[in-house]
mmCIF file of C-alpha atoms in Angstrom:
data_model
loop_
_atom_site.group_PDB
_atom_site.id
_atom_site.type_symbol
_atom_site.label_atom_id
_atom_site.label_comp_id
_atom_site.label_asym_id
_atom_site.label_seq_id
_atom_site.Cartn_x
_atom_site.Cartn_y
_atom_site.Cartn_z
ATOM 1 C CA UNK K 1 5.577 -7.167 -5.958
ATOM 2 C CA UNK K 2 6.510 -4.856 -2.417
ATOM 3 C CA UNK K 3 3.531 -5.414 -0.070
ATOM 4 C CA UNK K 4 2.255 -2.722 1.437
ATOM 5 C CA UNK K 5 -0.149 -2.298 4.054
ATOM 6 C CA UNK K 6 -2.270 0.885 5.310
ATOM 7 C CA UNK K 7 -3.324 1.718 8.819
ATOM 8 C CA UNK K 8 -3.879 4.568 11.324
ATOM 9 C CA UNK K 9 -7.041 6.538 9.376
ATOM 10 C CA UNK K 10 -9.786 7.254 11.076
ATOM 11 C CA UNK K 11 -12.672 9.664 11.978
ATOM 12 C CA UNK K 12 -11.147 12.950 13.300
ATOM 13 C CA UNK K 13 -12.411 16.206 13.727
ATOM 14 C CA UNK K 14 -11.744 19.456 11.633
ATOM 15 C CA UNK K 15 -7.894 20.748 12.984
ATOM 16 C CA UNK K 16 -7.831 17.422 14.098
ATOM 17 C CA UNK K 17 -4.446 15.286 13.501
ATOM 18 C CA UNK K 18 -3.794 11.930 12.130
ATOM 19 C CA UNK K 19 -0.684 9.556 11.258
ATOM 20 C CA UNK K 20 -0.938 6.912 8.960
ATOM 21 C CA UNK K 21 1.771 4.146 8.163
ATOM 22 C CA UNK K 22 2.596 2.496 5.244
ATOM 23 C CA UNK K 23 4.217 -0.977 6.304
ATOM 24 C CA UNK K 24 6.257 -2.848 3.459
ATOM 25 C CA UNK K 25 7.818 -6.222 2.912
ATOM 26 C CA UNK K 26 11.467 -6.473 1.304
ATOM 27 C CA UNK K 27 14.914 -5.551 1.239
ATOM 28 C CA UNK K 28 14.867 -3.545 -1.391
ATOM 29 C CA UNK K 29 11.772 -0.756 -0.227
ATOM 30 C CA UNK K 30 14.210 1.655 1.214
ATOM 31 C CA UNK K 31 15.640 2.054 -2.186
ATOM 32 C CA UNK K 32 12.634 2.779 -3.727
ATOM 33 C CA UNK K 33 10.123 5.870 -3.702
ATOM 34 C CA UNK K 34 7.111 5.866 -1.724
ATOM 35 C CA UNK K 35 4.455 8.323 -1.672
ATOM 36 C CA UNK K 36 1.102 9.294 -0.585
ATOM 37 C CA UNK K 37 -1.994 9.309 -2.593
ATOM 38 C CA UNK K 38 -5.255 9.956 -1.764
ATOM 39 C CA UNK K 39 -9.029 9.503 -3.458
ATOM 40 C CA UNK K 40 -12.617 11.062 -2.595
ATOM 41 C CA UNK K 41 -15.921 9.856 -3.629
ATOM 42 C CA UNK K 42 -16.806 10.958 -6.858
ATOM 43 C CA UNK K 43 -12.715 12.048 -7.933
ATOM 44 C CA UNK K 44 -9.651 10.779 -8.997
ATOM 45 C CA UNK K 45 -6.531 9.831 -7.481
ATOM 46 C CA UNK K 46 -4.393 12.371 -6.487
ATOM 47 C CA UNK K 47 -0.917 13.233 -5.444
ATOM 48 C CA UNK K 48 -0.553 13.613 -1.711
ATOM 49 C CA UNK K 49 3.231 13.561 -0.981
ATOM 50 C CA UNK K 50 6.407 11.609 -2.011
ATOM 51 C CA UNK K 51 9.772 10.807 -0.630
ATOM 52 C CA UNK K 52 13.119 9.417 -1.673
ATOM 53 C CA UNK K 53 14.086 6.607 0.437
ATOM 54 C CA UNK K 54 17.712 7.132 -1.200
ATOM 55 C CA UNK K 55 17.902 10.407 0.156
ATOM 56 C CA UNK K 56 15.765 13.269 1.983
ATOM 57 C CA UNK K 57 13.823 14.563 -1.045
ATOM 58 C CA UNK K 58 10.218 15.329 -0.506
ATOM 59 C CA UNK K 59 7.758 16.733 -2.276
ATOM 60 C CA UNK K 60 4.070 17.833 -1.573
ATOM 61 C CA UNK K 61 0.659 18.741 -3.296
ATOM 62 C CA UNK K 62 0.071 22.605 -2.854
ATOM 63 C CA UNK K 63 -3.009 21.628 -1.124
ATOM 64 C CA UNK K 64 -1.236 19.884 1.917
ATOM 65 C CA UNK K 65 2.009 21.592 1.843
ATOM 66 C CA UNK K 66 2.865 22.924 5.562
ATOM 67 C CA UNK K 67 0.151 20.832 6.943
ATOM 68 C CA UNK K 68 1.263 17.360 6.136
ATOM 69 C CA UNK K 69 4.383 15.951 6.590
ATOM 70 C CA UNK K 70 6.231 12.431 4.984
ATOM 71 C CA UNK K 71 8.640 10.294 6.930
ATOM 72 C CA UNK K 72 9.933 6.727 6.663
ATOM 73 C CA UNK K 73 12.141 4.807 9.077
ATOM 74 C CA UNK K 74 14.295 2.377 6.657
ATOM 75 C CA UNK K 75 15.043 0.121 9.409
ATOM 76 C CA UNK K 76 11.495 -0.894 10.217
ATOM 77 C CA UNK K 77 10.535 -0.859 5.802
ATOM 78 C CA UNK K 78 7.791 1.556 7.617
ATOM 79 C CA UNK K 79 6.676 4.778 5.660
ATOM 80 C CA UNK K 80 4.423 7.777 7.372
ATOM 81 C CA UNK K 81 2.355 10.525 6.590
ATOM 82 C CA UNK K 82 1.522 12.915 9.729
ATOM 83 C CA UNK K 83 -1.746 14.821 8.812
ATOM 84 C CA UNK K 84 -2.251 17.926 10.756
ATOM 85 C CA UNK K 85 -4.551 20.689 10.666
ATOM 86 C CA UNK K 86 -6.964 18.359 8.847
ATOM 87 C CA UNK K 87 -9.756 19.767 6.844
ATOM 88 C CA UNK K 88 -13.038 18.359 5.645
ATOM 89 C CA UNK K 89 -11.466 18.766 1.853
ATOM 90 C CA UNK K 90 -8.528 16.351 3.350
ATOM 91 C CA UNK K 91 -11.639 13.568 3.651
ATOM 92 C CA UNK K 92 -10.446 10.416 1.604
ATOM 93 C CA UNK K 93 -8.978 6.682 0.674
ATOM 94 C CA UNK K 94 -5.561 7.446 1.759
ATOM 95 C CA UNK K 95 -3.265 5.048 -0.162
ATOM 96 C CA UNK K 96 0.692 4.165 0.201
ATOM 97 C CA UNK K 97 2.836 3.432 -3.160
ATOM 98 C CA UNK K 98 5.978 2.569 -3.927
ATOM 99 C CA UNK K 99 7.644 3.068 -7.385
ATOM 100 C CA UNK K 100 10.544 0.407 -8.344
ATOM 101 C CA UNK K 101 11.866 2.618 -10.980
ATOM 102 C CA UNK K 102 12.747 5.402 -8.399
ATOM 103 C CA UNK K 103 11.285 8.429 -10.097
ATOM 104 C CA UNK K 104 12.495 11.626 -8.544
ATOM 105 C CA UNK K 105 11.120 14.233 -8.953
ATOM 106 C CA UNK K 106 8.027 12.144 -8.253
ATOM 107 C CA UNK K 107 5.949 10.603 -11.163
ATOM 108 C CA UNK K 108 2.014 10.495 -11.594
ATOM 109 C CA UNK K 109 -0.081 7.763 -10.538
ATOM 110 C CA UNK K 110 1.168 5.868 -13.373
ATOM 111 C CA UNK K 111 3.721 5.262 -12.163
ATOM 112 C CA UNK K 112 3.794 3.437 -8.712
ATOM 113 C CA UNK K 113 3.832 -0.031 -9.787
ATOM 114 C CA UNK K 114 3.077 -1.159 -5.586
ATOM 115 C CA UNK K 115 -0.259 -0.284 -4.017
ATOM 116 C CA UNK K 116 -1.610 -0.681 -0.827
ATOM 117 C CA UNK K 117 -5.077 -1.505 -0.059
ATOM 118 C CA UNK K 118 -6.256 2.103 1.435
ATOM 119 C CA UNK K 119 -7.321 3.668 4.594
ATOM 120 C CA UNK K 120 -10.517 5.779 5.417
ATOM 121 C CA UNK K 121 -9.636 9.428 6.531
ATOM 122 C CA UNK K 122 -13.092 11.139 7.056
ATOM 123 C CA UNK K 123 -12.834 15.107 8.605
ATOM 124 C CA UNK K 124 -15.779 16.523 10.252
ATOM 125 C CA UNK K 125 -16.424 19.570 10.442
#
């Protein structure tokens, strides 16, 4: 299994931004996609944003769209998700996944078979 590894959340005001990276181990984690997912008290995991690492397909949750943006940089098996605009709502375990069987257009949760261990993102407002 791809490790992956979380960091850059924080506390942040409301408008605030953040960038979190998603750091992986192996060859093979360009090929594969990687997404964003995120999970408040109380709720289940969601879809935050995905990417094809064998291309430059994204794709976004309506809730972050034009506020959020995905990025990876093959060379360093490094994936990112630039928060801006935050809002209190966007308060949340912020979790990096990569899916082996490439799924694109993105699959559900189900579907990531790699997992980081999570991040803290708290808004204030």
């Amino acid at each position: 299994q791809v490790q992956l590894i979380e960091s850059g959340g924080g506390l942040v005001q409301a408008g605030g931004s953040l960038r979190l990276s998603c750091a992986a181990s192996g060859r093979t984690f360009s090929s594969y996609t990687v997404a964003w997912f995120r999970q408040a008290p109380g709720k289940e995991r969601e879809f935050v944003a995905a990417i094809s690492w064998s291309g430059q397909s994204t794709d976004y949750a309506d809730s972050v769209k034009g506020r959020f943006t995905i990025s990876r940089d093959n060379a360093k098996n490094t994936a990112y998700l630039q928060m801006n605009s935050l809002k209190p709502e966007d308060t949340a375990v912020y979790y990096c996944a990569a899916d082996s069987q490439r799924h694109f257009p993105p699959g559900g949760v189900l579907a990531y078979d790699n997992w980081g261990q999570g991040t803290q993102v708290t808004v204030s407002s």
